[in-house]
Short mmCIF file of C-alpha atoms in Angstrom, two decimals:
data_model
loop_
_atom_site.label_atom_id
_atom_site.label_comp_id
_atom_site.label_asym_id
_atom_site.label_seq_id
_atom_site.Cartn_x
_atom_site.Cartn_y
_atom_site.Cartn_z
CA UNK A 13 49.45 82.45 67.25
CA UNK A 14 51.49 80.73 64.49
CA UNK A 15 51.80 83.86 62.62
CA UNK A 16 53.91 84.94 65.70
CA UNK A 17 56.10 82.24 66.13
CA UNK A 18 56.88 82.35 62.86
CA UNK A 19 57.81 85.96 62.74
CA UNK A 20 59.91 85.56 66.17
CA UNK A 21 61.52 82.45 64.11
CA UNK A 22 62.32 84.41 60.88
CA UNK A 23 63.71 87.67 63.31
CA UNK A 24 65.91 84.84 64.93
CA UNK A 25 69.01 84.85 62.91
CA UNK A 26 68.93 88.71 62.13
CA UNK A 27 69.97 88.68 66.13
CA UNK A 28 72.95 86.83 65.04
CA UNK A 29 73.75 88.93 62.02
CA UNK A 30 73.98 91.85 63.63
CA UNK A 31 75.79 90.79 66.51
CA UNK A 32 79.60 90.96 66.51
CA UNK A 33 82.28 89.95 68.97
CA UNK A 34 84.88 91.99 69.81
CA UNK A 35 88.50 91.46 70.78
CA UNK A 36 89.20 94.48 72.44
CA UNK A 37 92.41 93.20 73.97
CA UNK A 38 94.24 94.21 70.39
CA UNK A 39 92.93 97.71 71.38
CA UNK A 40 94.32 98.14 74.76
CA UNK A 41 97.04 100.41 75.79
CA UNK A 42 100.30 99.60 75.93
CA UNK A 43 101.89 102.02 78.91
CA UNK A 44 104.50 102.14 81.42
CA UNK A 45 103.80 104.06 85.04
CA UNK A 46 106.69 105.95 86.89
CA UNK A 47 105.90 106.43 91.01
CA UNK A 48 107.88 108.68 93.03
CA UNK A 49 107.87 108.21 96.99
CA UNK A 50 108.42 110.39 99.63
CA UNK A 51 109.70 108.68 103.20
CA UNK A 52 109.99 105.63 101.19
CA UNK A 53 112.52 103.39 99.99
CA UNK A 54 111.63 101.15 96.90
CA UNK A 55 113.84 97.75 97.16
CA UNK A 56 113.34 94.74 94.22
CA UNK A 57 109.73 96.07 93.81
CA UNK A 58 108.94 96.25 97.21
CA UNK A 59 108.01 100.00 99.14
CA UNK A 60 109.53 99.87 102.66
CA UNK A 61 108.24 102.44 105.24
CA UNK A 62 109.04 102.68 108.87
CA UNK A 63 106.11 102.49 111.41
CA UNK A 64 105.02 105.81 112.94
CA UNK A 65 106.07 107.68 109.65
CA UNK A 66 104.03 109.07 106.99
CA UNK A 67 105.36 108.03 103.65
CA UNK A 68 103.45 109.71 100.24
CA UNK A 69 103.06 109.04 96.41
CA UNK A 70 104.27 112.16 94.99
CA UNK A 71 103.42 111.60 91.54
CA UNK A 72 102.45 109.37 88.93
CA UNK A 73 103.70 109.45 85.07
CA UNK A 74 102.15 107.55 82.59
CA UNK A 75 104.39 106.78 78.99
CA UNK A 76 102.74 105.43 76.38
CA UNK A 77 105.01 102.70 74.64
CA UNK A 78 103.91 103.57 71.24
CA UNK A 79 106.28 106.56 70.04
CA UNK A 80 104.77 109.77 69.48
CA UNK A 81 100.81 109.21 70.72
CA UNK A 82 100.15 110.70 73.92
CA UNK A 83 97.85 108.73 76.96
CA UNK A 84 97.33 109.41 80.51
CA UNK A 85 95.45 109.20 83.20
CA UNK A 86 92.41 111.11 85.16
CA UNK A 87 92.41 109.98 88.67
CA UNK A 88 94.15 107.03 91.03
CA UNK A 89 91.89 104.85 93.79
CA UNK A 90 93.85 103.67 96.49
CA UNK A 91 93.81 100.69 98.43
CA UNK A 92 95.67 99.55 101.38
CA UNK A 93 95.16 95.86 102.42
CA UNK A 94 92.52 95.94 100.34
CA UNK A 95 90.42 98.77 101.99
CA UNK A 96 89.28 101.94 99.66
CA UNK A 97 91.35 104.45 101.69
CA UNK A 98 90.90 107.33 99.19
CA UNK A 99 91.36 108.77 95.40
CA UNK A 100 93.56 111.60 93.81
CA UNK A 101 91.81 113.24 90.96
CA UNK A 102 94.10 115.99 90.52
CA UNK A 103 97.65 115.44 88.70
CA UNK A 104 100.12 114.65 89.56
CA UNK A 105 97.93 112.30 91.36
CA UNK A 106 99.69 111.76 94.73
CA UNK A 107 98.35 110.42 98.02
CA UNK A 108 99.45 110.49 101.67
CA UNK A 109 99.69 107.24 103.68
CA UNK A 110 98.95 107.35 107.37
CA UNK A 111 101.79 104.54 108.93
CA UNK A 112 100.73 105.27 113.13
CA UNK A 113 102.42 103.65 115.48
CA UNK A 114 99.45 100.99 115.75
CA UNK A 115 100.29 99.90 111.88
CA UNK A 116 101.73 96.26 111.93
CA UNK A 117 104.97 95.75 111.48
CA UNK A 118 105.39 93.32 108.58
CA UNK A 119 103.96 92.65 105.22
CA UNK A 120 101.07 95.00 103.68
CA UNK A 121 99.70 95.18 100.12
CA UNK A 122 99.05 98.48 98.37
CA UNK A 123 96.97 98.75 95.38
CA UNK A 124 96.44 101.37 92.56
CA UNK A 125 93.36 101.73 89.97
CA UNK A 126 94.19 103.98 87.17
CA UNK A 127 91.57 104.55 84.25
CA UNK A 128 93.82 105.27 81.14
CA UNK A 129 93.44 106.75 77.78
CA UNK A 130 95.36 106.71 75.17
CA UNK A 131 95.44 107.96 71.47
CA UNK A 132 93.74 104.79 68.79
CA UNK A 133 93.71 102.44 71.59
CA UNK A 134 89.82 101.57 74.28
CA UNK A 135 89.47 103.25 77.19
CA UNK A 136 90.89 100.88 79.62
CA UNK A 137 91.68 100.93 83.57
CA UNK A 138 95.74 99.98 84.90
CA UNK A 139 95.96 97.87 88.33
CA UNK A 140 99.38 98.35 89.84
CA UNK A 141 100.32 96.73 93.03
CA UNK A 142 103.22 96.80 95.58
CA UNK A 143 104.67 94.90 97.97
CA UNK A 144 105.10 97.20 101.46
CA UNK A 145 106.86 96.09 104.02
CA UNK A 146 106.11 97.91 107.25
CA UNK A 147 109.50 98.04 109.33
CA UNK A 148 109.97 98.92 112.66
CA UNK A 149 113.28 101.73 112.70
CA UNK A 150 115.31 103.50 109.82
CA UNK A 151 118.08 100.86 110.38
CA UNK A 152 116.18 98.15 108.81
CA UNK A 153 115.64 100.01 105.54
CA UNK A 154 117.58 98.20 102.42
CA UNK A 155 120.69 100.22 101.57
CA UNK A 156 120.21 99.54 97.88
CA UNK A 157 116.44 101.45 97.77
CA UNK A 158 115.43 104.45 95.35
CA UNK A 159 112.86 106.31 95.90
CA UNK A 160 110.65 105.52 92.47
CA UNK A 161 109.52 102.42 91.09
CA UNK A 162 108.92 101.74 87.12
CA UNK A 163 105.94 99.45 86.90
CA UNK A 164 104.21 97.85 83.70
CA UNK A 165 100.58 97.64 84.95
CA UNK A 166 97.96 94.91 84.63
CA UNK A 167 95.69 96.33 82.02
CA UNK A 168 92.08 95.21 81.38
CA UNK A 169 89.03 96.91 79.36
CA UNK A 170 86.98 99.29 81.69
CA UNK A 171 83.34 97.06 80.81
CA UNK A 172 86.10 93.82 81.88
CA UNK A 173 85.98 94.76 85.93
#
């Protein structure tokens, strides 16, 4: 029995020596996204839609920050109020939003979960949210709205979830 516990005690700090820490957060992409909307109007962040009305992510763009290496994306999972309501595999990655005339008027929170690659840098998934506001006619759309939205995403590694 002591021959054991002495060869479990002398194994001990190999454990250690081949271990290593990682800081994969120097590895991590560094990207920009670009949404387009359709029957939507994007206001100081925030995606207003008017209730009854069908709005729709047209597309998603991805830019990697560091010049010349390329990145992207394979698919977008969408939430709405924090309810899986579907994913787009297929580029440009758009999605349709059902507004009925039973959605709430008021505040509602979208979310988007992007796994991106990029060239020299972990595989790593984006989390982009908005703001929607949920309005009840046309008239109450902001006059100063576009219809895209440049967002800088929350980026974690993929094993981080």
């Amino acid at each position: 029995m002591k021959k054991y516990l002495l060869s479990i005690l002398a194994a001990l700090p190999m454990v250690f020596a081949f271990s290593a820490c990682s800081d994969d957060d120097n590895d991590l992409p560094d990207v920009d996204f670009d949404f387009t909307f359709e029957n939507a109007v994007v206001s100081d962040g925030t995606v207003y839609v008017v209730q009854g009305e069908d709005f729709e992510i047209t597309s998603i763009t991805v830019t990697n920050n560091e010049a010349g290496k390329g990145c992207g994306i394979s698919s977008a999972t969408y939430y709405w109020d924090y309810d899986f309501i579907g994913t787009s595999v297929q580029p440009p990655f758009g999605f349709k939003f059902i507004v009925s005339d039973e959605t709430p008027v008021g505040e509602h929170s979208l979310e988007i979960s992007c796994p991106v690659f990029a060239v020299d840098k972990s595989l790593a998934t984006a989390l982009i949210g908005f703001d929607v506001q949920v309005v009840a006619s046309p008239e109450e759309l902001p006059d100063d709205g576009t219809s895209g939205a440049h967002v800088d995403p929350k980026i974690s590694a993929t094993n981080d979830k």
